[in-house]
mmCIF file of C-alpha atoms in Angstrom:
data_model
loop_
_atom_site.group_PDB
_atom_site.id
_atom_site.type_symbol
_atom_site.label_atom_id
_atom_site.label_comp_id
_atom_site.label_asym_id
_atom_site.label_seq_id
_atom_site.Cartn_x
_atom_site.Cartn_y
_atom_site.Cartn_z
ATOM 1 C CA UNK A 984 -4.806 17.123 3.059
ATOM 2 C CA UNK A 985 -2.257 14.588 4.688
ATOM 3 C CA UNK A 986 1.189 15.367 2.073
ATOM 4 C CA UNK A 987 3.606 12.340 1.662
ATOM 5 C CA UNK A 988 6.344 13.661 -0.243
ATOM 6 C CA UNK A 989 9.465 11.948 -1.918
ATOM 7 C CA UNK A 990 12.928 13.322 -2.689
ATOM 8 C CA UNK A 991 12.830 11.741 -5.922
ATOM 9 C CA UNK A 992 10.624 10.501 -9.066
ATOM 10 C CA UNK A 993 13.164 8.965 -10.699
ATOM 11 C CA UNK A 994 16.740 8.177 -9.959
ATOM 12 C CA UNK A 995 19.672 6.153 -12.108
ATOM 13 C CA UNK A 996 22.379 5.054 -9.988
ATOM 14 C CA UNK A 997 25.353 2.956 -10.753
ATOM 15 C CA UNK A 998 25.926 -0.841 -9.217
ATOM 16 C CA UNK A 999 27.335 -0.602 -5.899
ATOM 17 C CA UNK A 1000 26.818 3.238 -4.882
ATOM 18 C CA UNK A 1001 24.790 3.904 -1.411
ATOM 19 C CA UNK A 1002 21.715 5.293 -2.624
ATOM 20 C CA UNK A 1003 19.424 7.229 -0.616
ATOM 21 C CA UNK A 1004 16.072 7.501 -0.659
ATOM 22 C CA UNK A 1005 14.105 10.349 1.394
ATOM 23 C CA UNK A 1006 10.622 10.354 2.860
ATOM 24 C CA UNK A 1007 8.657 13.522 4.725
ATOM 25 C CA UNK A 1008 5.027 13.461 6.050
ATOM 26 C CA UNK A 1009 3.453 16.511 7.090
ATOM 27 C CA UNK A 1010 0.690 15.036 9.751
ATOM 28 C CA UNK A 1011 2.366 14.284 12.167
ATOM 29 C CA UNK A 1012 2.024 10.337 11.676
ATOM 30 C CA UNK A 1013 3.730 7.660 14.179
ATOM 31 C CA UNK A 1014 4.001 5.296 11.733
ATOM 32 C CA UNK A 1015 5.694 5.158 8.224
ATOM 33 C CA UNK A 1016 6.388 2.186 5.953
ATOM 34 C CA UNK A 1017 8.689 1.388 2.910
ATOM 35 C CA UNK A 1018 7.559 -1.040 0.167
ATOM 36 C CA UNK A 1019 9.175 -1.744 -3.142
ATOM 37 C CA UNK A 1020 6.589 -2.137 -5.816
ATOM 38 C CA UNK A 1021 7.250 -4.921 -9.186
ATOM 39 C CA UNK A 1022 5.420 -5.966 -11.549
ATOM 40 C CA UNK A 1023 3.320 -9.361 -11.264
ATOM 41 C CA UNK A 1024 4.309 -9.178 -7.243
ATOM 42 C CA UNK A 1025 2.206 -6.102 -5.746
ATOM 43 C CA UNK A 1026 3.638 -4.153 -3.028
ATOM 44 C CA UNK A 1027 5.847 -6.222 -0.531
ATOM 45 C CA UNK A 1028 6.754 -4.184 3.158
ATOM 46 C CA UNK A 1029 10.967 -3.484 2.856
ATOM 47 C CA UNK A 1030 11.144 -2.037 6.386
ATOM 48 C CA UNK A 1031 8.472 0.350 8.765
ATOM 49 C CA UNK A 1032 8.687 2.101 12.331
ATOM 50 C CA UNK A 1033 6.508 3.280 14.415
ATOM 51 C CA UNK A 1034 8.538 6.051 16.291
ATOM 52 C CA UNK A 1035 11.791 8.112 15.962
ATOM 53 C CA UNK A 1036 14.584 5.939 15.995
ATOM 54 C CA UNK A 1037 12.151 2.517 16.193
ATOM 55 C CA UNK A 1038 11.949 0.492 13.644
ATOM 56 C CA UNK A 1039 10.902 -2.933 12.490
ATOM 57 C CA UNK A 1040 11.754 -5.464 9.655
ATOM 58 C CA UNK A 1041 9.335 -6.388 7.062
ATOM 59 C CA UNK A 1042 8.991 -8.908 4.782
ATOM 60 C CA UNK A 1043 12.563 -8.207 2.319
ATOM 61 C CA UNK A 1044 14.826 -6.428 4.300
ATOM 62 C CA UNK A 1045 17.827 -7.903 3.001
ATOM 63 C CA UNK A 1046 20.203 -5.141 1.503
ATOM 64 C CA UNK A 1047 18.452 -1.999 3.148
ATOM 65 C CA UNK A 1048 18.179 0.074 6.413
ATOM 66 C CA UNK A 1049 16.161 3.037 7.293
ATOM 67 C CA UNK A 1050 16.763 5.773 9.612
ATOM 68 C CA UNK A 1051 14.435 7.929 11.463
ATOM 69 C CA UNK A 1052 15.691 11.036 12.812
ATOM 70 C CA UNK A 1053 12.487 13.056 13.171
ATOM 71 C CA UNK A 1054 8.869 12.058 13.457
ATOM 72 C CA UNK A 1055 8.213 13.101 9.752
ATOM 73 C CA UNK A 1056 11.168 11.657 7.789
ATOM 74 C CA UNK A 1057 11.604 8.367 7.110
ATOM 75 C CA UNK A 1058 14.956 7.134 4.929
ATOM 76 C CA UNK A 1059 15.377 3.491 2.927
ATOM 77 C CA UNK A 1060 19.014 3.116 2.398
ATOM 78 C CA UNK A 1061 20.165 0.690 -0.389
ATOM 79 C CA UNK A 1062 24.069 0.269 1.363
ATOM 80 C CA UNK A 1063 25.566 -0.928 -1.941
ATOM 81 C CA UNK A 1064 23.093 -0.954 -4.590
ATOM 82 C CA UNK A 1065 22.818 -3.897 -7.166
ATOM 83 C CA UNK A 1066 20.924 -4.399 -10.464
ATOM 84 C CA UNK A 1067 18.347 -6.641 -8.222
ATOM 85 C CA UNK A 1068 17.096 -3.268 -6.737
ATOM 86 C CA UNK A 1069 16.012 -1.963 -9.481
ATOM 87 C CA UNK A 1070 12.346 -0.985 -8.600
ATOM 88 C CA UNK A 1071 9.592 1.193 -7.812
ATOM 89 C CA UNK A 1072 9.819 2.112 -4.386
ATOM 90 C CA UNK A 1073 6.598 3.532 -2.049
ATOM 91 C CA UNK A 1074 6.692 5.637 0.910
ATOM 92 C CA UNK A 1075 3.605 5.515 3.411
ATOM 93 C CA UNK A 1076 2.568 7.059 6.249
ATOM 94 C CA UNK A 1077 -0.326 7.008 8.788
ATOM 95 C CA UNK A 1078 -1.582 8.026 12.764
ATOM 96 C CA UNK A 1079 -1.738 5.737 15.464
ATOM 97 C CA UNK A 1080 -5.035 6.957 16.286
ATOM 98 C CA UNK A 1081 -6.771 6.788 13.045
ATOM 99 C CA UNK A 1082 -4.862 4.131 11.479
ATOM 100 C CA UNK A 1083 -7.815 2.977 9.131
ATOM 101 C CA UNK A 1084 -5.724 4.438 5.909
ATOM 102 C CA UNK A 1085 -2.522 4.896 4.674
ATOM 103 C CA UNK A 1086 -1.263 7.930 2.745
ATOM 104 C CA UNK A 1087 1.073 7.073 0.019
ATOM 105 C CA UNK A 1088 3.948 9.132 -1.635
ATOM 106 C CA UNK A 1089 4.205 9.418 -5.476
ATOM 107 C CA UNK A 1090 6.910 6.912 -5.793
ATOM 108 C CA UNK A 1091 10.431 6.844 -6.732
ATOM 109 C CA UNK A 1092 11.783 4.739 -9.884
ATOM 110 C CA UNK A 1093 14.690 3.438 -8.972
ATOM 111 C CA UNK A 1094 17.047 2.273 -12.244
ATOM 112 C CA UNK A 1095 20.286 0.794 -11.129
ATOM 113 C CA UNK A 1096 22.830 0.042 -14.089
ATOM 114 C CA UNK B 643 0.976 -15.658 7.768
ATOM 115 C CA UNK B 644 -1.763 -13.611 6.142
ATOM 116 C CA UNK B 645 -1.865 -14.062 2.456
ATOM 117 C CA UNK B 646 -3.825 -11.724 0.213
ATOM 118 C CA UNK B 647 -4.722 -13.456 -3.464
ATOM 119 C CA UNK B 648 -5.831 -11.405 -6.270
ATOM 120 C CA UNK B 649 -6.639 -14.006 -9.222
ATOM 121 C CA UNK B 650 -7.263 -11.581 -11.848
ATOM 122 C CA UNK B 651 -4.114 -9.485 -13.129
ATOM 123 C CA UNK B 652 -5.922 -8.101 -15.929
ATOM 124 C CA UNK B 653 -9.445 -6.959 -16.346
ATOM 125 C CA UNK B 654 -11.533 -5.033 -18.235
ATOM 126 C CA UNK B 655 -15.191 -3.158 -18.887
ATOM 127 C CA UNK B 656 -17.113 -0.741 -20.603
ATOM 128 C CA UNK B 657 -17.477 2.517 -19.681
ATOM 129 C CA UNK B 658 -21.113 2.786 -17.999
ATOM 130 C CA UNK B 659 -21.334 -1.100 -17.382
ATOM 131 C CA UNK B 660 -20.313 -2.786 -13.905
ATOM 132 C CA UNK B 661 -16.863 -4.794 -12.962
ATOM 133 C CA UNK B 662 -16.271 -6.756 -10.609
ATOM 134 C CA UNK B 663 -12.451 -7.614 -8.859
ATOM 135 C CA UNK B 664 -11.869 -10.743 -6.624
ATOM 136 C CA UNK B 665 -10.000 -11.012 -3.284
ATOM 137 C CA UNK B 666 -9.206 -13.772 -1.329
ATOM 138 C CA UNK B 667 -7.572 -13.801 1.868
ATOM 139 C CA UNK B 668 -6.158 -16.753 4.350
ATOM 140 C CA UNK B 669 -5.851 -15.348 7.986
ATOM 141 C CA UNK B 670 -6.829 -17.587 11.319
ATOM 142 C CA UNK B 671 -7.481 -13.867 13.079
ATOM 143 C CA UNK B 672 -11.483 -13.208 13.672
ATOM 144 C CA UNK B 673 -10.748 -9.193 14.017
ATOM 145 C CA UNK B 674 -9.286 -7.648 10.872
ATOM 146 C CA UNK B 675 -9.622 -4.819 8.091
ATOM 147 C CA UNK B 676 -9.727 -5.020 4.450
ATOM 148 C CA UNK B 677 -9.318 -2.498 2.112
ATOM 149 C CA UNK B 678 -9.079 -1.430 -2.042
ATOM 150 C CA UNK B 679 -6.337 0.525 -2.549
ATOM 151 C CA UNK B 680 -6.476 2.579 -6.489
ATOM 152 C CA UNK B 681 -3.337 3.127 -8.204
ATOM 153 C CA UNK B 682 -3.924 5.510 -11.524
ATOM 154 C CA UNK B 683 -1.111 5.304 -13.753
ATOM 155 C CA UNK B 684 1.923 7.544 -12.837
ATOM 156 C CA UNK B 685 -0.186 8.750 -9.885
ATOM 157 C CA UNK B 686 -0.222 7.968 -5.860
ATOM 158 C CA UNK B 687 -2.315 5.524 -4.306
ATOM 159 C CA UNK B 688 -5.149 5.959 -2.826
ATOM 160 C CA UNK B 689 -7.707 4.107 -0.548
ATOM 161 C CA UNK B 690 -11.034 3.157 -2.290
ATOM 162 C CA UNK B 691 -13.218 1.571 0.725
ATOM 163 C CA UNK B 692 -12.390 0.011 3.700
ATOM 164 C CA UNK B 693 -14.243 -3.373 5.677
ATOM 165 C CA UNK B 694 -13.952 -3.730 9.420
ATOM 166 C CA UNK B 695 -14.692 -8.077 9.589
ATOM 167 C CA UNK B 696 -16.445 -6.963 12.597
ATOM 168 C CA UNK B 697 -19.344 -5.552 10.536
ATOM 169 C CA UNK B 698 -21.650 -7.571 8.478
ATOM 170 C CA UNK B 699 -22.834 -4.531 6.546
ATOM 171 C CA UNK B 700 -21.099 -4.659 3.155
ATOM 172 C CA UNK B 701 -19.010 -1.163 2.707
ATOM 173 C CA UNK B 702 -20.131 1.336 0.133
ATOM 174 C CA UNK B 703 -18.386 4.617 -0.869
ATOM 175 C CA UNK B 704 -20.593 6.284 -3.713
ATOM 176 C CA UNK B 705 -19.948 3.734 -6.709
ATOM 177 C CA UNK B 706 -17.438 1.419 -5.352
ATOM 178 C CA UNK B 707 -19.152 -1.631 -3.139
ATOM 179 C CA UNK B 708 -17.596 -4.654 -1.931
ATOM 180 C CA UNK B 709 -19.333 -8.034 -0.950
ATOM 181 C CA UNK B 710 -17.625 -9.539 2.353
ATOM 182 C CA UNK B 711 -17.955 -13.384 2.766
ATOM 183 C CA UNK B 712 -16.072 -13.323 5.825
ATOM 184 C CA UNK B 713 -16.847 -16.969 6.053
ATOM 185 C CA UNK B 714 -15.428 -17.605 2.556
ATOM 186 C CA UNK B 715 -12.537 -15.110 3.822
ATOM 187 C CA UNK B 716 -13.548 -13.339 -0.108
ATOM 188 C CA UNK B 717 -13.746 -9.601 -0.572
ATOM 189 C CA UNK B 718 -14.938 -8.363 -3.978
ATOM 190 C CA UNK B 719 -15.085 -4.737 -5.466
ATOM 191 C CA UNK B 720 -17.653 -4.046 -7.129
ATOM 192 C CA UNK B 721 -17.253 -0.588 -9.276
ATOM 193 C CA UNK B 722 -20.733 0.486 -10.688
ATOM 194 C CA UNK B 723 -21.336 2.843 -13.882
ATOM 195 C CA UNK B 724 -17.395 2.628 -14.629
ATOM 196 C CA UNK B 725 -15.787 5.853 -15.776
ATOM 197 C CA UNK B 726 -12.597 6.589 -17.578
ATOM 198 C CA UNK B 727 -10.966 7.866 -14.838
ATOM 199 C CA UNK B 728 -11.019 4.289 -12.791
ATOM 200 C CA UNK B 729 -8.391 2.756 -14.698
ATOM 201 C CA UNK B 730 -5.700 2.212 -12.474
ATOM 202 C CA UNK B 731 -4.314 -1.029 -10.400
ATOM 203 C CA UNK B 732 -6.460 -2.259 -7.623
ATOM 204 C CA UNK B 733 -5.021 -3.730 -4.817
ATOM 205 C CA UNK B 734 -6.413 -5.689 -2.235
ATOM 206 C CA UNK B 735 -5.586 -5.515 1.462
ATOM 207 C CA UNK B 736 -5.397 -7.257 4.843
ATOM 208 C CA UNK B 737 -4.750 -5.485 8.203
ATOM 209 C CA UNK B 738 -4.646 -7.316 11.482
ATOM 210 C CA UNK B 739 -6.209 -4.637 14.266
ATOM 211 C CA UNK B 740 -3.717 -2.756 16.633
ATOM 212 C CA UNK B 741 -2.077 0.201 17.876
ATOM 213 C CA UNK B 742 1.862 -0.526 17.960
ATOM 214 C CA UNK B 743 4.602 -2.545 16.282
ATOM 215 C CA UNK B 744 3.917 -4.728 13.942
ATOM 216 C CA UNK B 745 0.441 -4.563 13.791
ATOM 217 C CA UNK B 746 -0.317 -2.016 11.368
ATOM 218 C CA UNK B 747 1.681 -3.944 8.327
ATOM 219 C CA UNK B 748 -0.697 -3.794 5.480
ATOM 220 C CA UNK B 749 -0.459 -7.304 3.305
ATOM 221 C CA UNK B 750 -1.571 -6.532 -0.313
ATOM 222 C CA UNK B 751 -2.101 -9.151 -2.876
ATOM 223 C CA UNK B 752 -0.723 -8.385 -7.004
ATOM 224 C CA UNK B 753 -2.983 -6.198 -8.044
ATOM 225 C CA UNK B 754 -5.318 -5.855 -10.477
ATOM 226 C CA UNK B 755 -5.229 -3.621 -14.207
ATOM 227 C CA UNK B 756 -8.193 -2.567 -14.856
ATOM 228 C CA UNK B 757 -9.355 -0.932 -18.182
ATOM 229 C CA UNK B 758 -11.916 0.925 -18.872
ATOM 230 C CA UNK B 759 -13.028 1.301 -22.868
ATOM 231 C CA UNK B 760 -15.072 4.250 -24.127
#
């Protein structure tokens, strides 16, 4: 079974601290996405890339950046964090070659106060 | 730019009886996928059935069924003999074909709730 793990479930951090927020496949996927998840607005794309140290902007990028090292981890970095950040926040992953499906992680509540 | 419309943010059903939750899309692409994604609560998502608009043959996976009006650009779930364990968020799904860059971005609509009552 394809794994998409998270570093956290749920995480408090205080206004203005650089929060980060870990990602690890274990299928060797090309591609992995970030989305932050809210209520009422369904899952919107924060940032994706489709190969080590590629990466592409999606639809709300304003106020993070990603990093990726090594083919299975993929990082969302929240630089200075603010109350307006406060969210659910989805990891996904899936293969180039069978790229019918995407494998989500568990999430990571994100409470910034 | 590909918009994905769920209308219903709340529905519900009987267990045993048969639900139905509404997509609508707006893309000017002829070659695309759709797909349900399930969220239970506090659990990960998963994918419930997929479309290729290339097929005319309406997707089935064991009780979950959609009805593709590509026309209509509408993609319905249909979940028959509804059990407990389907209550989750549905979310509907739009993927332009591709292999690189860009092209894989999913575009998901609100979501759905859907409750199921013993």
């Amino acid at each position: 079974d394809v794994k998409v793990t998270q570093s956290s479930r749920y995480l408090v951090k205080r206004t203005g601290e650089k929060v980060f927020l870990e990602c690890v496949q274990d299928m060797d996927h090309e591609n992995m996405f970030w989305y932050r998840q809210d209520p009422g607005l369904g899952l919107r794309l924060i940032y994706f890339s489709y190969d080590v140290k590629m990466k592409e902007k999606g639809d709300i990028p304003e106020g993070y950046s990603v990093s990726r090292e090594k083919k299975e981890r993929f990082s969302l970095i929240l630089e200075s964090a603010s109350t307006n950040q406060t969210s659910m926040y989805l990891c996904a992953s899936n293969s180039l070659v069978f790229s019918y499906e995407q494998y989500f992680g568990p999430g990571t509540r994100l409470t910034v106060t | 730019a590909q918009t994905v419309t769920q209308s219903q943010p709340e529905m519900s059903v009987q267990e045993a009886e048969t639900v139905t939750l509404s997509c609508t899309y707006d893309t000017s692409e002829s070659d695309y996928y759709l797909f349900w994604y399930k969220q239970p609560p506090s659990r990960q998502m998963i994918l419930v059935i997929r479309q290729e608009a290339y097929k005319q043959q309406n997707a089935t996976e064991n009780r979950f069924s959609v009805n593709f009006q590509k026309a209509a650009k509408s993609f319905s779930l249909k979940i028959s003999d509804s059990q407990l364990g389907d209550a989750a968020m549905y979310f509907c799904a739009y993927r332009r074909p591709g292999t690189q860059g860009g092209s894989e971005k999913l575009v998901f609509g609100k979501g759905t709730k859907l409750t199921v009552n013993p």
